[in-house]
Coordinates of N, CA and C in Angstrom, one line a residue:
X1 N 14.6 -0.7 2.2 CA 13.7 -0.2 3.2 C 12.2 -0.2 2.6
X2 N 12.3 -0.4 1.6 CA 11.1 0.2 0.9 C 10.2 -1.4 0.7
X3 N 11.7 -2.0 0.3 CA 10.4 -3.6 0.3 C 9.9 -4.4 1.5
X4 N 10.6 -3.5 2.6 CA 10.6 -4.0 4.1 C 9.6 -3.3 4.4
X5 N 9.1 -2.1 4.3 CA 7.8 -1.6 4.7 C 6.9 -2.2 3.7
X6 N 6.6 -2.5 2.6 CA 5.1 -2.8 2.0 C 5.0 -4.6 2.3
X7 N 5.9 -5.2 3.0 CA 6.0 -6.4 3.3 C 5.3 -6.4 4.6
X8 N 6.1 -5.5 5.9 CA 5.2 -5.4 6.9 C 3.7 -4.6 6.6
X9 N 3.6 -3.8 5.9 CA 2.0 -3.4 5.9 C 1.4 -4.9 5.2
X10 N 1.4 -5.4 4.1 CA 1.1 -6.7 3.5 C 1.1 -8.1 5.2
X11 N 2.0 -7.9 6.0 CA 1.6 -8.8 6.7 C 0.6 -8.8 7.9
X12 N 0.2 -7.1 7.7 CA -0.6 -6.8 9.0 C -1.4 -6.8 8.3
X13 N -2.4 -6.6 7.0 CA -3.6 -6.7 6.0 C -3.8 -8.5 6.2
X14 N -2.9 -9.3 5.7 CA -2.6 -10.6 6.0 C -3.3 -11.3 6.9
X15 N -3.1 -10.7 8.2 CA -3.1 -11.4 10.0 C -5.0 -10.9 10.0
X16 N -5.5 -9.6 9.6 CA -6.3 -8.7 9.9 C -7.6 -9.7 8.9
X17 N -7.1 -9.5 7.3 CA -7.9 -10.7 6.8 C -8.2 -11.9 7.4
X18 N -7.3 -13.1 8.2 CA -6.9 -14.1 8.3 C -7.9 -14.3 9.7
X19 N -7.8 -13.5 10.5 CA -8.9 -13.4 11.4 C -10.4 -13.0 11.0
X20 N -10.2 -12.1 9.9 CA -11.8 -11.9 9.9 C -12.5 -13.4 9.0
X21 N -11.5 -13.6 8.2 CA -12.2 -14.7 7.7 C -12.5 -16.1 8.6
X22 N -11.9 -16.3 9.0 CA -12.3 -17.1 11.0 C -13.2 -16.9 11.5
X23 N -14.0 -15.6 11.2 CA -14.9 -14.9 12.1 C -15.0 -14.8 13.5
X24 N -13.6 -14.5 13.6 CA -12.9 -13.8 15.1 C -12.9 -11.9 14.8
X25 N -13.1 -11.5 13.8 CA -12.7 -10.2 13.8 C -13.4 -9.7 14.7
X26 N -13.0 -8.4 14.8 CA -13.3 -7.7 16.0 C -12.9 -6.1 15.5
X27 N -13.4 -5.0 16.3 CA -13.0 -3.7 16.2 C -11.4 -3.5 16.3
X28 N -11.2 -3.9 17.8 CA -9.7 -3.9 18.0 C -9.1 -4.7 17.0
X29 N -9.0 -5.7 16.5 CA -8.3 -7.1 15.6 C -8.4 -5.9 14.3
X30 N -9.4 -5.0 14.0 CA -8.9 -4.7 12.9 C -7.7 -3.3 12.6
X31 N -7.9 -2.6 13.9 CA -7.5 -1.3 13.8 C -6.5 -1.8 14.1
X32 N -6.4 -2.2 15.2 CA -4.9 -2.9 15.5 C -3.9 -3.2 14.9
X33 N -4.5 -4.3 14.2 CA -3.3 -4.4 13.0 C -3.5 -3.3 11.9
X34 N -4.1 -2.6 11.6 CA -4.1 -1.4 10.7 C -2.6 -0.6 11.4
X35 N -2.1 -1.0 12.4 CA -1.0 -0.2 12.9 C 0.4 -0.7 12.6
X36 N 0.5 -1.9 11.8 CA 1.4 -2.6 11.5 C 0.9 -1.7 9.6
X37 N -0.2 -1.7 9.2 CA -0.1 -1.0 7.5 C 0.7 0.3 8.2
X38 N 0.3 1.7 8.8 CA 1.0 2.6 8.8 C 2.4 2.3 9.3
X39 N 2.8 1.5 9.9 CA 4.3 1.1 10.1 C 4.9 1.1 8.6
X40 N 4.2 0.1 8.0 CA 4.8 0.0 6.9 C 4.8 1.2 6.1
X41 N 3.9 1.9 5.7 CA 3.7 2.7 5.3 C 4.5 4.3 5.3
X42 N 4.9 4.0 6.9 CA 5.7 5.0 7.0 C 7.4 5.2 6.7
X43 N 7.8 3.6 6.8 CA 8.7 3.1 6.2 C 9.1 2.8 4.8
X44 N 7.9 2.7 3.7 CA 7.9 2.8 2.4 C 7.6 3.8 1.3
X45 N 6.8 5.2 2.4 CA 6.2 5.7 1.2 C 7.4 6.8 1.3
X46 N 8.1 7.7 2.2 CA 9.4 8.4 2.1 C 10.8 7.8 1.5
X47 N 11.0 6.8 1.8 CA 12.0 6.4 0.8 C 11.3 6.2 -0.6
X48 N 10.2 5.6 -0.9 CA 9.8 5.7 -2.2 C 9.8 7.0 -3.3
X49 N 9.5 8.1 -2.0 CA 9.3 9.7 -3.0 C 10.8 10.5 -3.0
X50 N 11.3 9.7 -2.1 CA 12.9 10.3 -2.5 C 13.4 9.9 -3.5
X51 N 13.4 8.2 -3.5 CA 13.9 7.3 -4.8 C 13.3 8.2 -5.8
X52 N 11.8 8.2 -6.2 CA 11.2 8.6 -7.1 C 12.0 10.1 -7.4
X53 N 12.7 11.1 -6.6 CA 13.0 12.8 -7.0 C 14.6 12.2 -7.2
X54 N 14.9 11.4 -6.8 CA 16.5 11.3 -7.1 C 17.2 10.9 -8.2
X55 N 15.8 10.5 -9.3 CA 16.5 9.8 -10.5 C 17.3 10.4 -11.7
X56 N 16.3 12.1 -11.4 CA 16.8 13.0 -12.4 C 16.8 14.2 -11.6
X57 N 17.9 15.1 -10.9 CA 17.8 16.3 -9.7 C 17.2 17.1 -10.7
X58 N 17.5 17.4 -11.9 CA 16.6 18.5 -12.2 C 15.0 18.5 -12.7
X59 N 14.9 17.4 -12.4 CA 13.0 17.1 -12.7 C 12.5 17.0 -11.0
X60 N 13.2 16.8 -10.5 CA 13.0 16.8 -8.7 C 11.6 17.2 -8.4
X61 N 11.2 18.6 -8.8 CA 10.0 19.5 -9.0 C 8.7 18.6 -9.4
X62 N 8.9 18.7 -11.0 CA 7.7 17.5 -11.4 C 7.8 16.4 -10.4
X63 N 9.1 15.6 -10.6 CA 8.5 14.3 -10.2 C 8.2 14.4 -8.4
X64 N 8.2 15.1 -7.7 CA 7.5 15.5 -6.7 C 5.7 15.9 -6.3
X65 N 5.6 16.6 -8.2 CA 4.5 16.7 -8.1 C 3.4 15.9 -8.7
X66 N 4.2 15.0 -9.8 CA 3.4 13.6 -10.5 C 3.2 12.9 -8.9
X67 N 4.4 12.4 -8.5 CA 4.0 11.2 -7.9 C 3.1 11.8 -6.9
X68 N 2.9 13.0 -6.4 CA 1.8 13.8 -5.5 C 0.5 13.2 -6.2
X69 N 0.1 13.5 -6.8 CA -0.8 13.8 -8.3 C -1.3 12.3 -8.2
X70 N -0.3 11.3 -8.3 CA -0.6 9.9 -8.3 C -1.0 9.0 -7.0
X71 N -0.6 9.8 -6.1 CA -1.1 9.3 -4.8 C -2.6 9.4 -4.3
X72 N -2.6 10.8 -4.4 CA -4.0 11.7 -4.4 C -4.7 10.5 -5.4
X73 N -4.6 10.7 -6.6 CA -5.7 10.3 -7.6 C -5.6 8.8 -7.1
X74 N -5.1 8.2 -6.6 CA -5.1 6.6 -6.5 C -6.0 6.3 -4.9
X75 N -6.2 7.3 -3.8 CA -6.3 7.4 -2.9 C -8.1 7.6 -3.0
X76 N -8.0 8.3 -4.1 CA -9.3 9.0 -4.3 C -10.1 7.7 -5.2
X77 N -9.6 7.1 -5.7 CA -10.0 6.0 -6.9 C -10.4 4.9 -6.0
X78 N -9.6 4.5 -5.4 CA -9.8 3.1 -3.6 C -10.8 3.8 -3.0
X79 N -10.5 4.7 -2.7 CA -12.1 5.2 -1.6 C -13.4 5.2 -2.2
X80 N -13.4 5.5 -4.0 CA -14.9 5.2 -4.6 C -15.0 3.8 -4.6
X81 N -14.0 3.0 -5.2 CA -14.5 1.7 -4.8 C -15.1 1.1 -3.6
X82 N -13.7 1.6 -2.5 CA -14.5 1.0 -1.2 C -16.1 1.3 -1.0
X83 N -16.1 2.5 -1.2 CA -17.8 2.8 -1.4 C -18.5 2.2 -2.0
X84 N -18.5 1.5 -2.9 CA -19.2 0.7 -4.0 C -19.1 -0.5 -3.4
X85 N -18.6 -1.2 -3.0 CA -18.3 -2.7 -2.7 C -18.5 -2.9 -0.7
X86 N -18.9 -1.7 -0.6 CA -19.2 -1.6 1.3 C -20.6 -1.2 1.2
X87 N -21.6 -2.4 1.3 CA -23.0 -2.1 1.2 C -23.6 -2.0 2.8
X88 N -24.2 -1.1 2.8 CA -25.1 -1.6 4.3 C -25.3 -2.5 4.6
X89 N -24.6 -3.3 6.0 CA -24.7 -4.3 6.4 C -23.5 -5.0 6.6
X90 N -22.6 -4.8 5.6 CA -21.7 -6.0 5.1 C -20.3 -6.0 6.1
X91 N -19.7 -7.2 6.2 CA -18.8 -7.2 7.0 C -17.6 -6.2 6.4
X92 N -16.2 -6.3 7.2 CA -15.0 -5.6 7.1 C -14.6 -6.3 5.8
X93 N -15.0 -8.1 5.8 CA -13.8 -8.2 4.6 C -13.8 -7.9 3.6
X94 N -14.5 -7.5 2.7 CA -14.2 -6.5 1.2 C -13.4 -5.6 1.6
X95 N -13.5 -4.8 2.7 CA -12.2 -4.0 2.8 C -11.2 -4.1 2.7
X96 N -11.0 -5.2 3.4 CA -9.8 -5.7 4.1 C -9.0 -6.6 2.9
X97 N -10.3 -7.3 2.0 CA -9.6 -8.0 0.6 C -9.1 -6.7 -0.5
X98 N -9.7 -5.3 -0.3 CA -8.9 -4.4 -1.6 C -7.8 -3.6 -0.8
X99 N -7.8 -3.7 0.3 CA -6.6 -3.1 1.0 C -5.2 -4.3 0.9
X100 N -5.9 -5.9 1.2 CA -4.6 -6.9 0.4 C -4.3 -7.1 -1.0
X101 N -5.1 -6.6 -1.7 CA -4.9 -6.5 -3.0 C -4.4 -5.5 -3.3
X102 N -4.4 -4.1 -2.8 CA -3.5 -2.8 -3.1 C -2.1 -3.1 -2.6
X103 N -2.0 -3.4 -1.2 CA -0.3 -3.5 -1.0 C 0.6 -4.9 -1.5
X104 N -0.4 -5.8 -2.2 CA 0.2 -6.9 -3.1 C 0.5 -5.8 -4.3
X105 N -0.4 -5.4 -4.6 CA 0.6 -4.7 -6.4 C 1.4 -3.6 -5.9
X106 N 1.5 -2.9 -4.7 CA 3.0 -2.5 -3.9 C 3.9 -3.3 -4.5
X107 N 3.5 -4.3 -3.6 CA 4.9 -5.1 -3.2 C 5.3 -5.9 -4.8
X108 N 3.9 -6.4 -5.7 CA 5.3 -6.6 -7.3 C 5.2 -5.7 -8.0
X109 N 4.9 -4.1 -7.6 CA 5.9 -3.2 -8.4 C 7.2 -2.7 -7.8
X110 N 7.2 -3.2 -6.3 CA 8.8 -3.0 -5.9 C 9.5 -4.2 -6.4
X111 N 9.1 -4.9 -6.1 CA 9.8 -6.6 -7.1 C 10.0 -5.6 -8.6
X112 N 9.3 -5.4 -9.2 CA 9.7 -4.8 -10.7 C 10.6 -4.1 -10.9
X113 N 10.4 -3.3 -10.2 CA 11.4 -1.7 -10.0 C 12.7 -2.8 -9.4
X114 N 12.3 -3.4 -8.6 CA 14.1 -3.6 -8.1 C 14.4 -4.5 -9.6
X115 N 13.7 -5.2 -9.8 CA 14.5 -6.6 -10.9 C 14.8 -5.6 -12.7
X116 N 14.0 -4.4 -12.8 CA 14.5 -3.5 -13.8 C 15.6 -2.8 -13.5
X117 N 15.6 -2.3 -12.2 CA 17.1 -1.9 -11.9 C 18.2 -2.4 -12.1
X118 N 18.3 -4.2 -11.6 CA 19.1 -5.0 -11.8 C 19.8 -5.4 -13.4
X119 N 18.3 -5.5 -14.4 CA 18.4 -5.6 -15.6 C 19.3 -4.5 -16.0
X120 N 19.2 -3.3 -15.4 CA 19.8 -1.8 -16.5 C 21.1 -1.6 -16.2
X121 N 21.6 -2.1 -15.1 CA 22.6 -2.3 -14.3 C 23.7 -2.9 -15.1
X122 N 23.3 -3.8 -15.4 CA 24.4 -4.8 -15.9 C 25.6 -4.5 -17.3

């Protein structure tokens, strides 16, 4: 479920890019598909923080509150950039290029995580 949501958020960033670089973007063209990222998003990031507390029950606590810790701080780190890289004037796509760049390193650290699990598995 988890690689099925950062795949659909990744293909609504995708479609949203893909238009603005056309120079068809639009207000709606972008929010719009921003509704396909929270789809995903809401599909990936609850199974992700369960996966994340289920690995060890009695660290449950911490790792509830790292991966909190790590969201926040990661959330907060993208937003100073966006600011830096969103000058007066400038179109959506810098956004739109570090928002496909963030749910691409999603999607190959779930590729990781799954292909390490596989590895430990055996």
């Amino acid at each position: 479920m988890i690689f099925l949501g950062v795949t659909t958020a990744l293909f609504g960033v995708s479609i949203s890019l893909t238009i603005s670089l056309l120079d068809h973007g639009s207000v709606l063209s972008f929010f719009g598909l921003m509704t396909l990222v929270g789809l995903g998003n809401g599909m990936s990031i609850p199974n992700a923080t369960a996966a994340m507390m289920s690995i060890n029950p009695k660290l449950a606590g911490t790792a509830a509150g790292l991966g909190s810790a790590i969201m926040i701080g990661g959330g907060a780190g993208l937003s100073a950039i966006a600011n830096f890289i969103l000058i007066h004037g400038s179109s959506e796509i810098p956004l739109i290029m570090l928002m496909w760049t963030s749910v691409f390193c999603g999607l190959c650290s779930v590729a990781y995580v799954s292909y390490r699990k596989k590895t430990l598995e055996v």
